[in-house]
mmCIF file of C-alpha atoms in Angstrom:
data_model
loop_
_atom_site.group_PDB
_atom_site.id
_atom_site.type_symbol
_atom_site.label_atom_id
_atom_site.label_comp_id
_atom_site.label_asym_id
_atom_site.label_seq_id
_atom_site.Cartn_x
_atom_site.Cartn_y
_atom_site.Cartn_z
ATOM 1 C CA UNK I 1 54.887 157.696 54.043
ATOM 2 C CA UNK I 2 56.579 158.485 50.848
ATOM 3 C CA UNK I 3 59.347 160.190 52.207
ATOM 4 C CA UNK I 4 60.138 156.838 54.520
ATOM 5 C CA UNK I 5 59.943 154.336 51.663
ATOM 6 C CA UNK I 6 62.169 157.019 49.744
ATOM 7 C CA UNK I 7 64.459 156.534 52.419
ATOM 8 C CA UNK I 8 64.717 152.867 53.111
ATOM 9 C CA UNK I 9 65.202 152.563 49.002
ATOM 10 C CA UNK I 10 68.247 154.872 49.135
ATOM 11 C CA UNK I 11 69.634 152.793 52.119
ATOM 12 C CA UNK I 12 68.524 149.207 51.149
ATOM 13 C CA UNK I 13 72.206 148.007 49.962
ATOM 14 C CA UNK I 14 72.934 148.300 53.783
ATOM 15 C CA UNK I 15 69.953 145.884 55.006
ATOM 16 C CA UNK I 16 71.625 142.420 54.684
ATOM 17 C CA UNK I 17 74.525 143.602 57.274
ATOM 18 C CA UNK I 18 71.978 145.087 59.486
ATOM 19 C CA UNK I 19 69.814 142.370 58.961
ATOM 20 C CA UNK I 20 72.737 139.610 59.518
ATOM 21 C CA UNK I 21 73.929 142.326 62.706
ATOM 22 C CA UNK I 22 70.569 142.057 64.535
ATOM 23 C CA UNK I 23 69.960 138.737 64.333
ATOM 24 C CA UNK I 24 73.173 137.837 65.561
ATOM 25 C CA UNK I 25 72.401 139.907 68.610
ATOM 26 C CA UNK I 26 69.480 138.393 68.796
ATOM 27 C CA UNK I 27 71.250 134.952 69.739
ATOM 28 C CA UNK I 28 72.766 136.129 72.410
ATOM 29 C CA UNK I 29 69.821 136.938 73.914
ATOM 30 C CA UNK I 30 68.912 140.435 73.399
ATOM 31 C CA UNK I 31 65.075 140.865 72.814
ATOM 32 C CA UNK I 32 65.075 141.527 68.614
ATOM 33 C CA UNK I 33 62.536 139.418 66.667
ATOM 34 C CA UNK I 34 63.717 137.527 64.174
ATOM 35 C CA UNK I 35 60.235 137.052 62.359
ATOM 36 C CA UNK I 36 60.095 140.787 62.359
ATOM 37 C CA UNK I 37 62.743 141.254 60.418
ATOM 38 C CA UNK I 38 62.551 138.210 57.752
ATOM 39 C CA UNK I 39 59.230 139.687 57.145
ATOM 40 C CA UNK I 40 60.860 143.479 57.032
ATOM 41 C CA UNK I 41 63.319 142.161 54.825
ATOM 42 C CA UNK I 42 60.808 140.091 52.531
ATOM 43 C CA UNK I 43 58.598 143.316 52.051
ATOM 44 C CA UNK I 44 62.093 145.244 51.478
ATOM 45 C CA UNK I 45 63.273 142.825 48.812
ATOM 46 C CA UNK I 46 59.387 143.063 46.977
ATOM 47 C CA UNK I 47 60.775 147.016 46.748
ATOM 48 C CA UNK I 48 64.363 146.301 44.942
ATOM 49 C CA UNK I 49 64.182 142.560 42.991
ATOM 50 C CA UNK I 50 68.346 142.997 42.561
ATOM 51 C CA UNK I 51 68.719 143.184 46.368
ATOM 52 C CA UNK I 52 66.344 139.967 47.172
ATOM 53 C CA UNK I 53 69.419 137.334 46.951
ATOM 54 C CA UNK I 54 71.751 139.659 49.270
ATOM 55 C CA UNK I 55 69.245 140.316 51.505
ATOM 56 C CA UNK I 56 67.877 136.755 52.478
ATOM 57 C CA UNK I 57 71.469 135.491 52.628
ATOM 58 C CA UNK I 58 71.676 138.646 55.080
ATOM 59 C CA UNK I 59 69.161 136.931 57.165
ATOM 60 C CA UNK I 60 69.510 133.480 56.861
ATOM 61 C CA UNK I 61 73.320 133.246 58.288
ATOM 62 C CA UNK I 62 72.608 135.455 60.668
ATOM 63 C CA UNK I 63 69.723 133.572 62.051
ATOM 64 C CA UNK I 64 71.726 130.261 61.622
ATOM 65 C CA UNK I 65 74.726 131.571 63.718
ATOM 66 C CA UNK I 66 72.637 133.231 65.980
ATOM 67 C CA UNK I 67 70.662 129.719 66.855
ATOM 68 C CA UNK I 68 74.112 128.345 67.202
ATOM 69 C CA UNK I 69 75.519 131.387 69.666
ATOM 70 C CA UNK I 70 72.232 130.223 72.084
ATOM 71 C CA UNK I 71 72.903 126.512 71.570
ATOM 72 C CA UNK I 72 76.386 127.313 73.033
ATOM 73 C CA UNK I 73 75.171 129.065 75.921
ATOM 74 C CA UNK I 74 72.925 126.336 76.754
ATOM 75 C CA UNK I 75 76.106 124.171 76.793
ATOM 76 C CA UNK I 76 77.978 126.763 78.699
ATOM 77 C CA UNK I 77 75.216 127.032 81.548
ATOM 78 C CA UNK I 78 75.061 123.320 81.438
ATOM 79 C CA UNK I 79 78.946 122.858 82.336
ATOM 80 C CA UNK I 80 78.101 125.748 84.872
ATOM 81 C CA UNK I 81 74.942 123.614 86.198
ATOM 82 C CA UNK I 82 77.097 120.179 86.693
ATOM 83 C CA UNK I 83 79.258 122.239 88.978
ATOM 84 C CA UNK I 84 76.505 122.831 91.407
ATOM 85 C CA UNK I 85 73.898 120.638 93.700
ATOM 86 C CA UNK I 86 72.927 117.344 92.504
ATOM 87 C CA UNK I 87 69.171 118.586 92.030
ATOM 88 C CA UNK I 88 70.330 120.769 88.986
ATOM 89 C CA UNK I 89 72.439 117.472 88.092
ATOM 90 C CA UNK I 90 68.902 115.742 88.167
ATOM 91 C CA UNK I 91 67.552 118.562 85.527
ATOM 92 C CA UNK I 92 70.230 117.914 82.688
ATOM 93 C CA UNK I 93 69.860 114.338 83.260
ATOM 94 C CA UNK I 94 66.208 114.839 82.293
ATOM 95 C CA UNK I 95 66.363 117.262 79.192
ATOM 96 C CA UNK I 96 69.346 114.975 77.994
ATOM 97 C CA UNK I 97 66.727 111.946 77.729
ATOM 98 C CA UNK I 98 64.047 114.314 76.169
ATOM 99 C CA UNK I 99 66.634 115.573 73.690
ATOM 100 C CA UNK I 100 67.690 112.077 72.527
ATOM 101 C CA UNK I 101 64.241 111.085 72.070
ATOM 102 C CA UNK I 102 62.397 114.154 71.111
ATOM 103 C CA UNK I 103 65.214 117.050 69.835
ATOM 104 C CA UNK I 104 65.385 116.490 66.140
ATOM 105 C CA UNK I 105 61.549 117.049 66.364
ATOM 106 C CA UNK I 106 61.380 119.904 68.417
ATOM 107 C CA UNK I 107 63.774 121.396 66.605
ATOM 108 C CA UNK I 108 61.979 121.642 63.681
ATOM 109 C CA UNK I 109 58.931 122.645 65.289
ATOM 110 C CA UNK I 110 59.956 125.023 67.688
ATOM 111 C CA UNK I 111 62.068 126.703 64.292
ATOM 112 C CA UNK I 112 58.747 128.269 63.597
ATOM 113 C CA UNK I 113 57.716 129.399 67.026
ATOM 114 C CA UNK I 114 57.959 132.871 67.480
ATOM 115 C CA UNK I 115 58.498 135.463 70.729
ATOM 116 C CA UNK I 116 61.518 134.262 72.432
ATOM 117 C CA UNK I 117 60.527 131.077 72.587
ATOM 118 C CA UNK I 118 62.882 129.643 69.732
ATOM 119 C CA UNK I 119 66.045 130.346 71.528
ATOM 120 C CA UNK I 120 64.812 128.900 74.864
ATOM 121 C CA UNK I 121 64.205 125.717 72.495
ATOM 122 C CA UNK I 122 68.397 126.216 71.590
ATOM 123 C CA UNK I 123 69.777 127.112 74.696
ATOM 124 C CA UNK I 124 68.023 123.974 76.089
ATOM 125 C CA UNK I 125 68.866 122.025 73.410
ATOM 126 C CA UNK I 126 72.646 123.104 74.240
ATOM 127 C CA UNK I 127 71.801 122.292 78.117
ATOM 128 C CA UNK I 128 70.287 118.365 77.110
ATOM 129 C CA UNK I 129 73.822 117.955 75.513
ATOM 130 C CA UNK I 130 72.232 117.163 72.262
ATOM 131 C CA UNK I 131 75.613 116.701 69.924
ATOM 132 C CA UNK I 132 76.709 119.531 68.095
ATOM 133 C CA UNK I 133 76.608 117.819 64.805
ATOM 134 C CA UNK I 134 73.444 116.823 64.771
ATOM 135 C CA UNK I 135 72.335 120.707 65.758
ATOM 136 C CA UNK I 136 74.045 122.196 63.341
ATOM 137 C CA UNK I 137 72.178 119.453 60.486
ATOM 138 C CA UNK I 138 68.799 119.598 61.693
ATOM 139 C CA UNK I 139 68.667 123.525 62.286
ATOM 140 C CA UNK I 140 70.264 124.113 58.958
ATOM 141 C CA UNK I 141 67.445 122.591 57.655
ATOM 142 C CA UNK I 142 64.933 123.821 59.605
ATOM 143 C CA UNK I 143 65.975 127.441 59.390
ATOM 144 C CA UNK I 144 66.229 126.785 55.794
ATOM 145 C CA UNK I 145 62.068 126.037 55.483
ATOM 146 C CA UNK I 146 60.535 128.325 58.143
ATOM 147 C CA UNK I 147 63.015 131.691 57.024
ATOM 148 C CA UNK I 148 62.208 130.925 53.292
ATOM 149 C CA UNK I 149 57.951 130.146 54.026
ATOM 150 C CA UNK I 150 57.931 133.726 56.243
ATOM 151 C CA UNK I 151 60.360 135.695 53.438
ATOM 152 C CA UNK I 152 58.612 134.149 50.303
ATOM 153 C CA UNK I 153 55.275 135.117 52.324
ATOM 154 C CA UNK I 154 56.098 138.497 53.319
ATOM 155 C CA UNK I 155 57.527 139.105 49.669
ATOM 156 C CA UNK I 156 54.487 138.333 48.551
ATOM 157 C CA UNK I 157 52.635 140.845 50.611
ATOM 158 C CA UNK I 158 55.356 143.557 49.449
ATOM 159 C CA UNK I 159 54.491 142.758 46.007
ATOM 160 C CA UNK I 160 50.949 143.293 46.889
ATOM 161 C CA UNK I 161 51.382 146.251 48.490
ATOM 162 C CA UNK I 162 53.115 147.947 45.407
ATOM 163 C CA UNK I 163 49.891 147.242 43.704
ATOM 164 C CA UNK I 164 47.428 148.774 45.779
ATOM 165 C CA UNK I 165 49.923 151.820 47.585
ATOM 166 C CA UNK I 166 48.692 154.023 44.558
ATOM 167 C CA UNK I 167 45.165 153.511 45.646
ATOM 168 C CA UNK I 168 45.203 153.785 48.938
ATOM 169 C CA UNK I 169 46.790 157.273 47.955
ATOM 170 C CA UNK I 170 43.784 158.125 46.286
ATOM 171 C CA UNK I 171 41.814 156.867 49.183
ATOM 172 C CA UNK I 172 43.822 158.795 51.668
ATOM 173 C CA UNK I 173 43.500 161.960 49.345
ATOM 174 C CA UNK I 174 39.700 161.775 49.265
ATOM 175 C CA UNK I 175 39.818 161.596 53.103
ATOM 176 C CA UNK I 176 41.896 164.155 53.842
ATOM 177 C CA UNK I 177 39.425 166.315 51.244
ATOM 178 C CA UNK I 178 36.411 165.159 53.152
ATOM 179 C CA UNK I 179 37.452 165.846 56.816
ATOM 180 C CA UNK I 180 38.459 169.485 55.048
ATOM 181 C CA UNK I 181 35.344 169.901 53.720
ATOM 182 C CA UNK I 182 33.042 169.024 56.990
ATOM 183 C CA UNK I 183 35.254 170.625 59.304
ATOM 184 C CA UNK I 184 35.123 173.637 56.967
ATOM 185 C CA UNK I 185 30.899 173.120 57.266
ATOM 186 C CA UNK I 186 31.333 172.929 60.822
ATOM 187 C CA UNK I 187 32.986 176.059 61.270
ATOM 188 C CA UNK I 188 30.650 177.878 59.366
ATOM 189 C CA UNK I 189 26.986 176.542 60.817
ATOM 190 C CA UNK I 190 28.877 176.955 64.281
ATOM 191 C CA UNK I 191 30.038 180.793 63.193
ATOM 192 C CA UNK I 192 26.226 181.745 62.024
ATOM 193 C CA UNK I 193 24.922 180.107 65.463
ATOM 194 C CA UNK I 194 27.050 182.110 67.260
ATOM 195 C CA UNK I 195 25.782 185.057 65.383
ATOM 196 C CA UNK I 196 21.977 184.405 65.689
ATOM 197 C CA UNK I 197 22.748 184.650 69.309
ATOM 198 C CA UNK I 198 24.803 187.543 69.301
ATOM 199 C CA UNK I 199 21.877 189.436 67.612
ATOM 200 C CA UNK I 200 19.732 188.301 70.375
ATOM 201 C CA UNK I 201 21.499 189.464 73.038
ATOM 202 C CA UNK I 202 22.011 192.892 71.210
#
């Protein structure tokens, strides 16, 4: 365990690119979590204070442009869509009302839903031909709130951790000593039984 935290410190100046790298993959669609990483990098930044600014920058823009890479390819598979039969036609027509009434909202609650389910909210947001503008203002804002609750949060646990890592060394020291020690009994009441009956058979 040491060794690994030894190892992420050495490398932690290179988290806010890999952080900002993944999560602009993760727009387009390939399966990375986003959560999992603010909450890596909140625990990371409770390790190195100098690094905390870097880092959530790191993660914020790339989550931003990521949400804005799906809301694209909702607009792209909506022009793609149009092309086809008029039942598809029917289907924009729909999420096009439900965005003008309901997409600021679900925006900003579907910013803190987690599991893939955040950039099916963009790409349809992109499809209901919700304006561009008004995306890129609301999910500002809304990525701005749920990636600074979930860093702060998992900071906070980092912080924590530091605090009670030296203990649960301890703890896992006294363990390891313990299982020793009755293993150790073990092998000796099992060696004498296997004596006594040796003897008996002699």
């Amino acid at each position: 365990m040491h060794i690994i935290l030894e190892f992420i410190d050495l490398n932690i100046a290179y988290s806010p690119i890999v952080f900002f790298g993944l999560l602009i993959l993760a727009g387009i669609n390939i399966p990375i979590s986003e959560d999992a990483i603010v909450i890596m990098g909140g625990i990371l930044s409770s390790r190195k204070n100098e690094y905390t600014f870097l880092i959530f920058l790191g993660i914020f823009w790339g989550a931003y442009i990521g949400d804005i890479i799906s809301f694209h390819i909702g607009k792209f598979l909506a022009n793609k869509l149009l092309k086809q039969k008029k039942q598809t036609n029917k289907l924009i027509d729909k999420m096009n009302y439900y965005y003008k009434r309901y997409g600021s909202l679900t925006l900003l609650i579907g910013r803190f839903i987690p599991f893939g389910f955040r950039n099916a909210i963009f790409i349809s947001a992109g499809m209901g031909n919700m304006r561009t503008s008004n995306f890129l203002i609301i999910d500002f804002f809304a990525a701005i709130i749920s990636i600074t609750t979930y860093f702060v949060l998992s900071f906070k646990i980092g912080e924590s951790f530091k605090l009670i890592f030296p203990k649960i060394r301890i703890i896992l020291f006294i363990t390891l000593i313990t299982i020793t020690i009755i293993m150790l009994i073990s092998y000796i009441i099992k060696k004498k039984r296997i004596q006594k009956v040796d003897k008996l058979f002699e």
